[in-house]
CSV table of C-alpha atoms in Angstrom, one decimal:
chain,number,residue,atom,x,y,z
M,247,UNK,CA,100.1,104.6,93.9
M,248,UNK,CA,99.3,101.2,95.5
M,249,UNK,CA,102.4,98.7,96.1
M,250,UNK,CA,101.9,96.0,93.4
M,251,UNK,CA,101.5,93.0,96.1
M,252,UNK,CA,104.4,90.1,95.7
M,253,UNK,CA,103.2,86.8,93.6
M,254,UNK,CA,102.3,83.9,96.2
M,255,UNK,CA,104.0,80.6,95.7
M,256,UNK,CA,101.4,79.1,93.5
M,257,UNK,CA,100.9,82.4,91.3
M,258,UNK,CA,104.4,82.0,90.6
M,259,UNK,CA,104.5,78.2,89.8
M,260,UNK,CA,101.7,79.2,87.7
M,261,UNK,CA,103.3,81.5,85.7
M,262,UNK,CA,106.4,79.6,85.1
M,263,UNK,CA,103.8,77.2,83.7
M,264,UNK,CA,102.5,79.4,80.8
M,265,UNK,CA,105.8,80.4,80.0
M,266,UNK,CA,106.7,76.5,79.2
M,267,UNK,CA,103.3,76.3,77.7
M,268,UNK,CA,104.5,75.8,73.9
M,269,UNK,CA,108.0,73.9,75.4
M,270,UNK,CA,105.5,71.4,77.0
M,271,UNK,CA,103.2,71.3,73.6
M,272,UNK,CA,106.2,70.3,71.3
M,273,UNK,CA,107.9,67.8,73.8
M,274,UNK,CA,104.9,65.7,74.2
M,275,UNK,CA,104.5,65.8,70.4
M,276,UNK,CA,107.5,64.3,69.9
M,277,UNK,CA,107.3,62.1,72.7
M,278,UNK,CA,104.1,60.7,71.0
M,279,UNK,CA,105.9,60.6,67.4
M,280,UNK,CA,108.9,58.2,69.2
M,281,UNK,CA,106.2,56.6,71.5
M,282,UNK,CA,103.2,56.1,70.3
M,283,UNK,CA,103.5,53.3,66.7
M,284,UNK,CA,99.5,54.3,65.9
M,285,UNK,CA,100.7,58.2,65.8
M,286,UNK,CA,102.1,57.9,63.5
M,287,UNK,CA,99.9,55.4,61.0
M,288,UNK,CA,97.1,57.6,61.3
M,289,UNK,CA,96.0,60.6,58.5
M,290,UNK,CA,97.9,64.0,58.7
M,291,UNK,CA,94.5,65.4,59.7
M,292,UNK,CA,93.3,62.8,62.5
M,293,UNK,CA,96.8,63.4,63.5
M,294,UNK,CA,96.7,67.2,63.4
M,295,UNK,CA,93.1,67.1,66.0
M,296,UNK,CA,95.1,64.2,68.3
M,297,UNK,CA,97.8,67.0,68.4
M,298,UNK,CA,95.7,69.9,69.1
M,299,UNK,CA,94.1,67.1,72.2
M,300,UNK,CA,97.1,66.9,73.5
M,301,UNK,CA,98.2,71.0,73.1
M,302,UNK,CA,94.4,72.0,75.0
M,303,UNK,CA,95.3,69.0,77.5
M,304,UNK,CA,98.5,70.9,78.6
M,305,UNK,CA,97.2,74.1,78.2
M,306,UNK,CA,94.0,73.8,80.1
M,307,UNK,CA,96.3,72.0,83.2
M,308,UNK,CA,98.0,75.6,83.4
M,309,UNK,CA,94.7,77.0,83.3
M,310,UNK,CA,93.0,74.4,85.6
M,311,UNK,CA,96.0,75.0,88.1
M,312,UNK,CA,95.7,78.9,88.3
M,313,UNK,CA,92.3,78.2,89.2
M,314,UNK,CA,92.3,76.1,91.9
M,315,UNK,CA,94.3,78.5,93.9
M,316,UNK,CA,91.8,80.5,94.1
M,317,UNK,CA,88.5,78.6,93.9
M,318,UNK,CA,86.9,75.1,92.9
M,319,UNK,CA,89.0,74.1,89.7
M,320,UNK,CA,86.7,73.3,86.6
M,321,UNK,CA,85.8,69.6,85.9
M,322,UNK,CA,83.0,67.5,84.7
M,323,UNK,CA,81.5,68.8,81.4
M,324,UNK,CA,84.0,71.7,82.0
M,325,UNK,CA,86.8,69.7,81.3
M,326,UNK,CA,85.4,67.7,78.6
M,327,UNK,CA,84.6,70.8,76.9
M,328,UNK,CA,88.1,72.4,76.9
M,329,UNK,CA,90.5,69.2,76.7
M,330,UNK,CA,88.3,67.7,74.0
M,331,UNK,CA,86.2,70.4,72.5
M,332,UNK,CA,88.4,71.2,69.9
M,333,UNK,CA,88.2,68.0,68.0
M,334,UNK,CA,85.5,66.8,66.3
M,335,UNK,CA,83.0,63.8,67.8
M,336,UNK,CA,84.1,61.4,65.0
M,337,UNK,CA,87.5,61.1,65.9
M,338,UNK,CA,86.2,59.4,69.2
M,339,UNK,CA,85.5,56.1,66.1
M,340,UNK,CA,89.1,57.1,65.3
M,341,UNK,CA,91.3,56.5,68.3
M,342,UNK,CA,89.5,53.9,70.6
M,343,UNK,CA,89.3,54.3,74.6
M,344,UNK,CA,93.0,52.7,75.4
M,345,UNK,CA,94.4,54.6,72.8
M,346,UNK,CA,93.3,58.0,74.5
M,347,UNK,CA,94.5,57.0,78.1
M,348,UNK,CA,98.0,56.4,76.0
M,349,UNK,CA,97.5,60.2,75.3
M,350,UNK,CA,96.7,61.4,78.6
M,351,UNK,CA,99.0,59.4,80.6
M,352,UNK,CA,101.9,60.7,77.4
M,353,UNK,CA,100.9,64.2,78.4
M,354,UNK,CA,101.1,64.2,82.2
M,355,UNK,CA,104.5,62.3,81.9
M,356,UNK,CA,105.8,65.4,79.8
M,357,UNK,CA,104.8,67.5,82.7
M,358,UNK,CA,106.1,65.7,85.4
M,359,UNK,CA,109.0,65.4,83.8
M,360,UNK,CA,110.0,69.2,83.3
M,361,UNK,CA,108.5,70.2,86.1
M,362,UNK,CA,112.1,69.9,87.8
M,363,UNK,CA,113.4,72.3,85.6
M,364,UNK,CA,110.6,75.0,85.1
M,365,UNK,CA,109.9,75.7,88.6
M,366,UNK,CA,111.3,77.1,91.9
M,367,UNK,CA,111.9,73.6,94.1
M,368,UNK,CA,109.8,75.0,96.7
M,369,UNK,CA,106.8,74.8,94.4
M,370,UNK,CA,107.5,71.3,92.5
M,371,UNK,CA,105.9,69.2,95.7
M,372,UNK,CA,102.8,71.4,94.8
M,373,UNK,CA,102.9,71.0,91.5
M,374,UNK,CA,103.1,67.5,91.1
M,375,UNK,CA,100.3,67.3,93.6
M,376,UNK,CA,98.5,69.1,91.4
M,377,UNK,CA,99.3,66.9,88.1
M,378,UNK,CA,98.3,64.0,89.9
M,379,UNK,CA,94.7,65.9,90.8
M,380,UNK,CA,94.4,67.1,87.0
M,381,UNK,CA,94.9,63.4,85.8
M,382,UNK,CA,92.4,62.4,87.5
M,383,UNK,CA,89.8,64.8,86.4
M,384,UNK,CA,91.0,64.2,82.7
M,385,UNK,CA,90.2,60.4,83.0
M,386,UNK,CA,86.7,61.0,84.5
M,387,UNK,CA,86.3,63.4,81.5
M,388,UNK,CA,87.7,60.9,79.2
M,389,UNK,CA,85.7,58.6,80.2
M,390,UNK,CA,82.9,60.7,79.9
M,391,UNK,CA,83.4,61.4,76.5
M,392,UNK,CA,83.7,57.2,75.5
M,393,UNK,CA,80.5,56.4,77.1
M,394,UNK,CA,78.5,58.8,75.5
M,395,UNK,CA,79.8,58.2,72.2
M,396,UNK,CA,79.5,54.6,73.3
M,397,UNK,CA,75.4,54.7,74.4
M,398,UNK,CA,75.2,57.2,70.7
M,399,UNK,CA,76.2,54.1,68.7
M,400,UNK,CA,74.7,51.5,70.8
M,401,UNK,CA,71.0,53.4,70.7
M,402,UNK,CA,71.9,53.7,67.0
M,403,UNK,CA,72.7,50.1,66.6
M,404,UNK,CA,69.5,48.8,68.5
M,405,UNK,CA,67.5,50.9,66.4
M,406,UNK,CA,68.7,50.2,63.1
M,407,UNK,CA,69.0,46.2,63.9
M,408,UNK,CA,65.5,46.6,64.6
M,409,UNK,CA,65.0,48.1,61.2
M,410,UNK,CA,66.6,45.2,59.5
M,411,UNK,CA,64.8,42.5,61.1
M,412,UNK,CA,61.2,44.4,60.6
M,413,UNK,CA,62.7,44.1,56.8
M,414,UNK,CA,63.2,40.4,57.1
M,415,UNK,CA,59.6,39.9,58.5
M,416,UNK,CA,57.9,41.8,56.3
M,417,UNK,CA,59.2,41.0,53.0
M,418,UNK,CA,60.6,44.5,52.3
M,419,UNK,CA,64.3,43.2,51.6
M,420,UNK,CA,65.7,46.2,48.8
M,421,UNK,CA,69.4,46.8,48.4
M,422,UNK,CA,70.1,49.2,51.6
M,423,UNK,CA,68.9,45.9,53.9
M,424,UNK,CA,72.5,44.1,53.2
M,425,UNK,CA,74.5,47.4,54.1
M,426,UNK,CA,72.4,48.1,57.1
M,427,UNK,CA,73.4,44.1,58.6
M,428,UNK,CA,76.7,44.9,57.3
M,429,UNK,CA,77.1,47.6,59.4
M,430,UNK,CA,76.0,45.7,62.1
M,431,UNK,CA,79.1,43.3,61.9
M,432,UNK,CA,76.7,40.6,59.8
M,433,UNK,CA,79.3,38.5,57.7
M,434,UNK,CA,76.7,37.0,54.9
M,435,UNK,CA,78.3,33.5,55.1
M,436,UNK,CA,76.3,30.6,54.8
M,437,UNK,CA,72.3,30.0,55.0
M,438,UNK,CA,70.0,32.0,56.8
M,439,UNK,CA,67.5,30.9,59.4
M,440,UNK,CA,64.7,33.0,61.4
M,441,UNK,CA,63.9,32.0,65.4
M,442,UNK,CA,61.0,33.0,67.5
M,443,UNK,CA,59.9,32.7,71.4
M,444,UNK,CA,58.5,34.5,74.0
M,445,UNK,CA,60.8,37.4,75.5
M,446,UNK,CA,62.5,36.3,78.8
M,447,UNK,CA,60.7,38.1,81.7
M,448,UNK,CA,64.3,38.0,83.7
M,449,UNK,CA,66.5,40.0,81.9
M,450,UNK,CA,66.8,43.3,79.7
M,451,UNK,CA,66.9,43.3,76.1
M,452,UNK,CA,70.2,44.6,75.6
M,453,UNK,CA,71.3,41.7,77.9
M,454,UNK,CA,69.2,39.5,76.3
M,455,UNK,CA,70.8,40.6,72.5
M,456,UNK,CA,74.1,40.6,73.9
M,457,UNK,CA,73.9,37.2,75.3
M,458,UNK,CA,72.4,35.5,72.0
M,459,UNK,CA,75.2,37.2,69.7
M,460,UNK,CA,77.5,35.9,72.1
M,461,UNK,CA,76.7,32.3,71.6
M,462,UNK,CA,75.8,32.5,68.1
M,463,UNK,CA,79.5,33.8,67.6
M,464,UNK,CA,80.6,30.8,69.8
M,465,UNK,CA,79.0,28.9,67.2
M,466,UNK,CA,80.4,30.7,64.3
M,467,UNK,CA,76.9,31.9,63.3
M,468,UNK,CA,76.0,35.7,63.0
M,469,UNK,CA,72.7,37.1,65.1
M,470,UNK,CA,69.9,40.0,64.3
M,471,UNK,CA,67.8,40.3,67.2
M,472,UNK,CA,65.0,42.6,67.8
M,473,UNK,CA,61.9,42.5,70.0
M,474,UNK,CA,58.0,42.5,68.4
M,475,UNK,CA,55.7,42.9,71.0
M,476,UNK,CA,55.8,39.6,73.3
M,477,UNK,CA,58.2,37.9,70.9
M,478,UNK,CA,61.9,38.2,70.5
M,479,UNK,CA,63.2,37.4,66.8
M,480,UNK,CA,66.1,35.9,66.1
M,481,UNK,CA,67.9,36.1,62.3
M,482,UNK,CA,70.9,33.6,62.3
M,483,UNK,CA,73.0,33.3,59.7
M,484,UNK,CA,75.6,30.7,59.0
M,485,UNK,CA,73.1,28.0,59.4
M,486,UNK,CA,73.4,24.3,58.5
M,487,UNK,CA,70.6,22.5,59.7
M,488,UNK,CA,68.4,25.1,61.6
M,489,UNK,CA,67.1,22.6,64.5
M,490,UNK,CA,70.7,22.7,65.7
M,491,UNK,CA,71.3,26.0,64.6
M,492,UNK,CA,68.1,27.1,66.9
M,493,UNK,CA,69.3,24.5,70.2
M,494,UNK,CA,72.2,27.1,70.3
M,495,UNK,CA,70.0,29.8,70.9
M,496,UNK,CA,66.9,28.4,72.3
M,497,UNK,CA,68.1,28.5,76.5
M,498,UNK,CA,67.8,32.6,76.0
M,499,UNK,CA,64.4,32.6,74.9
M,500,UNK,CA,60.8,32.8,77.6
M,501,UNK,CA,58.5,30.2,78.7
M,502,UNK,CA,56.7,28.3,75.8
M,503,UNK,CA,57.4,27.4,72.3
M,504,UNK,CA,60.5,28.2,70.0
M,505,UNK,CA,60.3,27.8,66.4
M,506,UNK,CA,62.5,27.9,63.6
M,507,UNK,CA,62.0,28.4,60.3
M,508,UNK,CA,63.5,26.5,57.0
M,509,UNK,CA,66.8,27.7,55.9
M,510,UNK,CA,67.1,30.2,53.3
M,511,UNK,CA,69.9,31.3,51.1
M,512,UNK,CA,70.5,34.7,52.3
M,513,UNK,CA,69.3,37.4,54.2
M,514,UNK,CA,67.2,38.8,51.1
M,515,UNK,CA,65.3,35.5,50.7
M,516,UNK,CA,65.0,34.9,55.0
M,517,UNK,CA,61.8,36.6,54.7
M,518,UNK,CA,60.3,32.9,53.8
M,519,UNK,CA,61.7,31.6,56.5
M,520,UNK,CA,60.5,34.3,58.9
M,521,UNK,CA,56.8,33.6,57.3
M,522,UNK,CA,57.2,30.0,58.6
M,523,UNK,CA,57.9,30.8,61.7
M,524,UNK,CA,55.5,33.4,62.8
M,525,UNK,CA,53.0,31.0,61.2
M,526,UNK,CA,54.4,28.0,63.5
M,527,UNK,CA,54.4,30.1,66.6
M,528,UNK,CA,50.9,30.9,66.2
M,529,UNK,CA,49.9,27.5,65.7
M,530,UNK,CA,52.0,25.8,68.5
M,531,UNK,CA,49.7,26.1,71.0
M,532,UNK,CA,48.1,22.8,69.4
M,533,UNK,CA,51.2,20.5,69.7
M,534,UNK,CA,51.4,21.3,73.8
M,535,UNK,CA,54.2,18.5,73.3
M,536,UNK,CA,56.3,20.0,71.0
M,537,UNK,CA,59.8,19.6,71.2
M,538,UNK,CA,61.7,23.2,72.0
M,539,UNK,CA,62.9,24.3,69.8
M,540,UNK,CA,60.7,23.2,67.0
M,541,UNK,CA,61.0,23.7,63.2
M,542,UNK,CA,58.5,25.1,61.1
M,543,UNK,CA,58.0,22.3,59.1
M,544,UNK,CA,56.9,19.8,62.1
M,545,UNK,CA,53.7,22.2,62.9
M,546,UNK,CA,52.5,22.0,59.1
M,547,UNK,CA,49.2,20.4,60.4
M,548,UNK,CA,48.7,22.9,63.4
M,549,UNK,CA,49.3,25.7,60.7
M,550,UNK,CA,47.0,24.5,58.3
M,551,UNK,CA,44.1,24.1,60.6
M,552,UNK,CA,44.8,27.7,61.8
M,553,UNK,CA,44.4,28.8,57.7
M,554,UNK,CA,48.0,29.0,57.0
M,555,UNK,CA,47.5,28.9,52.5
M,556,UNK,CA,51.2,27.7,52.5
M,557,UNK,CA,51.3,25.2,54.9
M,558,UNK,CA,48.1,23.7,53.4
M,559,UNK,CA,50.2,23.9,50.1
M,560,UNK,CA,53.0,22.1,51.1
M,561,UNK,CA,51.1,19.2,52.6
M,562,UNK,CA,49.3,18.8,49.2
M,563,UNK,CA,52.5,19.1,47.2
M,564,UNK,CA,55.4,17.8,49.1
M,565,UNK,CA,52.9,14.7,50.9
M,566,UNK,CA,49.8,14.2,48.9
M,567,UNK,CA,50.4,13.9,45.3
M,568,UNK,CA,53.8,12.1,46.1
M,569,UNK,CA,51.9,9.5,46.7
M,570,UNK,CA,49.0,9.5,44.6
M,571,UNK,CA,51.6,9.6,41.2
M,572,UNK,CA,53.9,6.9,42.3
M,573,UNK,CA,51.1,4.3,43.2
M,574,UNK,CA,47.2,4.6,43.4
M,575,UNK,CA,47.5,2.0,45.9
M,576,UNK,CA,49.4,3.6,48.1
M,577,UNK,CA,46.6,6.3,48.7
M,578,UNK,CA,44.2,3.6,49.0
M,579,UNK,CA,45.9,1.8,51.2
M,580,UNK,CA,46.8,4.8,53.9
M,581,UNK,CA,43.2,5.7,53.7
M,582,UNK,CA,42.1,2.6,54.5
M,583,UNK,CA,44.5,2.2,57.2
M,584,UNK,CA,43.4,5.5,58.8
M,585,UNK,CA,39.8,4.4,58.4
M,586,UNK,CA,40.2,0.9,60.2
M,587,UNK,CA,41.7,2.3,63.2
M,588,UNK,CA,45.3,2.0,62.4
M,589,UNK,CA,45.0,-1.6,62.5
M,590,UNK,CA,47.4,-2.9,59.8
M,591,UNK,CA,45.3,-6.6,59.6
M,592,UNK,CA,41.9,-5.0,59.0
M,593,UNK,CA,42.9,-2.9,56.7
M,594,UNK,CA,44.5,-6.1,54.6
M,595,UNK,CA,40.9,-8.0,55.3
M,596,UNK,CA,39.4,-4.2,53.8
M,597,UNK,CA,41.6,-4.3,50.5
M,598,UNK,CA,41.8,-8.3,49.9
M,599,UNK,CA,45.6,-8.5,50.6
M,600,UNK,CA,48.1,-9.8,53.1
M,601,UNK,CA,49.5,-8.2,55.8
M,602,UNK,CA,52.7,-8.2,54.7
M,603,UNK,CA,51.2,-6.2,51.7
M,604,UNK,CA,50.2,-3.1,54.2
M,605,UNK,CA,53.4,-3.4,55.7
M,606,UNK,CA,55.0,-3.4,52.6
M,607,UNK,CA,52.8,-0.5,51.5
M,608,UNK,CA,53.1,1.9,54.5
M,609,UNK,CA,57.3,1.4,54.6
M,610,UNK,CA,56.4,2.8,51.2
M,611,UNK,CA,54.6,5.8,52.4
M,612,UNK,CA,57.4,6.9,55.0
M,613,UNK,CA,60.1,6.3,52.2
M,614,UNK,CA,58.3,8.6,49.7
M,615,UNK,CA,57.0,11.4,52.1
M,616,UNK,CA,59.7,11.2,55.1
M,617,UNK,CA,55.8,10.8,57.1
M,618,UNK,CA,55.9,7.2,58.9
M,619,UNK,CA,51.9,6.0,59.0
M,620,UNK,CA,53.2,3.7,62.4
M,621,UNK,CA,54.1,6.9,63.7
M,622,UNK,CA,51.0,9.0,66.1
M,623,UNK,CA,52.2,12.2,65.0
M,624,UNK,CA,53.3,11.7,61.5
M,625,UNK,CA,50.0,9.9,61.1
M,626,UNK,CA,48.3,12.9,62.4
M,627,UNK,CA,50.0,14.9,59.5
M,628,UNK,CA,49.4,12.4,56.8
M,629,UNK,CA,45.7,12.0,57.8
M,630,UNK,CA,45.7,16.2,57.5
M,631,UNK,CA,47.6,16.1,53.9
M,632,UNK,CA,44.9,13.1,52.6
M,633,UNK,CA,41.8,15.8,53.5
M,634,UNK,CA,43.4,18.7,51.8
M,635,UNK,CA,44.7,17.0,49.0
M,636,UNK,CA,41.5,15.4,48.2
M,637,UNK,CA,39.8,19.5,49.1
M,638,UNK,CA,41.9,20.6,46.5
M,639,UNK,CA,40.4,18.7,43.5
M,640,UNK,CA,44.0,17.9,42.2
M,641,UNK,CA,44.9,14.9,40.6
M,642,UNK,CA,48.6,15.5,39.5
């Protein structure tokens, strides 16, 4: 028969080691009972798969340490695999990142500190050499297991804000839309505006979402962003007045013209304000002088000469017979006034009146539409109202 060959120093450290296996288990279960508050708050069974972590964590050290004296010691997906294996992916939404270095650093202490005890003292400088080694490759794989989980939720996120905003844009708003912002941390509180620019050439998308949540939450607003082609929507909610709303977020946006919608009550009804805005931004190009941003309502002539139906509509409604049921006079008077130039004395000479009347009468104009006649650009969208409304046939 062949001598049986002696155990080498490490063989026998190793050994000792499984022998304290379940010793090692139950002390750094109690030490995360006494240690650890959030233990011991979560659910028997969230706490049963932390437990069985831990148990593969000390096991798979043994394991890991045989090993190595004798060839490359596993790590990477190896280690991931055996330390966290056993429990299921959820429970990395369970127990965040720092909670899980708690664990590890909880179950290398327990090691260290029986290593004393367990082993020969020739082999505990070894050892603990070893633990130190082992630690390290558990935090790579911990890691490792955090950042996928992490890029899983994220590529989730992106596509599913995506959905929501398509939603908002084309009018499909049903009851899953609400749950689906929910879920992306969208509160519900206040008024709703939509936002649209060209997409910044300088930056990423994900940097580019990230930075406009990030000042929409400095400004206590919540933010849906999602890219359509060249353009990069923008779903506030939270909104007061949605000029000032938009200034928060315009800086983040590409070269050329940001426009903003009117306010809506919630997301369910932004889809109005989204049709604004897409209509606004297509007409902008007219108004080179445009302030940035710009609201919706301030390119209702630019939008109506491109065929927007409810632009043309509003001017009509909110502008034109305003002023044709509180005075025929007033029409009369604006349309001389455009037809004389602008010229507030030839247009008196024109109607047989003072001045002063015209004066009178145009103050009258801007009080009742919010349109000032003295005003280039509000005469421009006056001028535009006064042809459609008189297109439209309508008298009241």
């Amino acid at each position: 028969m062949t001598p049986r060959r002696p155990a080498t120093p490490h063989q026998r450290a190793a050994d000792a080691l499984q022998r304290a296996t379940g010793a090692l288990s139950t002390s750094a279960m109690a030490r995360m009972e006494q240690d650890l508050p959030w233990f011991r708050e979560l659910p028997a069974e969230d706490r049963s798969w932390v437990g069985m972590i831990v148990q593969a964590g000390v096991r798979e050290f043994i394991v890991w340490y045989r090993q190595a004296g004798d060839g490359p010691a596993p790590g990477g997906n190896e280690m991931v695999a055996s330390v966290f294996g056993a429990a299921p992916r959820a429970l990395a939404g369970v127990i965040n990142l720092q909670q899980t270095v708690d664990l590890v650093r909880l179950s290398i202490d327990v090691v260290e500190a029986n290593i004393d005890e367990l082993l020969d003292p020739a082999d505990v400088p070894d050892v603990h050499a070893a633990v130190l080694h082992y630690a390290r490759e558990v935090a790579f794989a911990t890691a490792t297991v955090y950042a996928r989980a992490a890029e899983v939720r994220g590529a989730w996120d992106a596509r599913l804000e995506a959905l929501v905003v398509d939603a908002v844009l084309r009018s499909e708003a049903d009851e899953t839309l609400l749950s689906r912002a929910s879920a992306l941390g969208w509160t519900g509180r206040g008024e709703v505006a939509v936002v649209l620019g060209a997409v910044p050439a300088d930056r990423s998308e994900s940097d580019t979402f990230d930075e406009v949540r990030r000042v929409a939450r400095t400004a206590s607003m919540d933010a849906l962003c999602a890219v359509q082609g060249d353009r990069l929507v923008v779903v506030l909610g939270g909104v007061t007045e949605p000029r000032a709303a938009a200034e928060v977020v315009s800086g983040l946006f590409g070269d050329g013209p940001v426009v903003v919608g009117p306010v809506a009550s919630d997301l369910a009804q932004a889809h109005g304000s989204a049709r604004a805005a897409l209509s606004a931004h297509r007409a902008a190009v007219g108004w080179p002088e445009a302030p940035r941003p710009v609201r919706s309502s301030d390119l209702l002539p630019e939008r109506a000469l491109a065929g927007d139906g409810h632009a043309r509509r509003q001017l009509v409604e909110d502008v034109y017979l305003p002023l044709l049921q509180a005075r025929g006079t007033l029409i009369e008077t604006i349309a001389a006034y455009f037809q004389h130039g602008s010229s507030i004395e030839a247009t008196g000479r024109a109607l047989f009146v003072h001045a002063n009347t015209v004066r009178y009468r145009l103050r009258q104009v801007a009080d009742l539409t919010g349109f000032s006649p003295t005003d280039a650009r509000d005469a421009f969208t006056l001028e535009i109202a006064l042809v459609l409304g008189r297109q439209s046939g309508r008298a009241v």
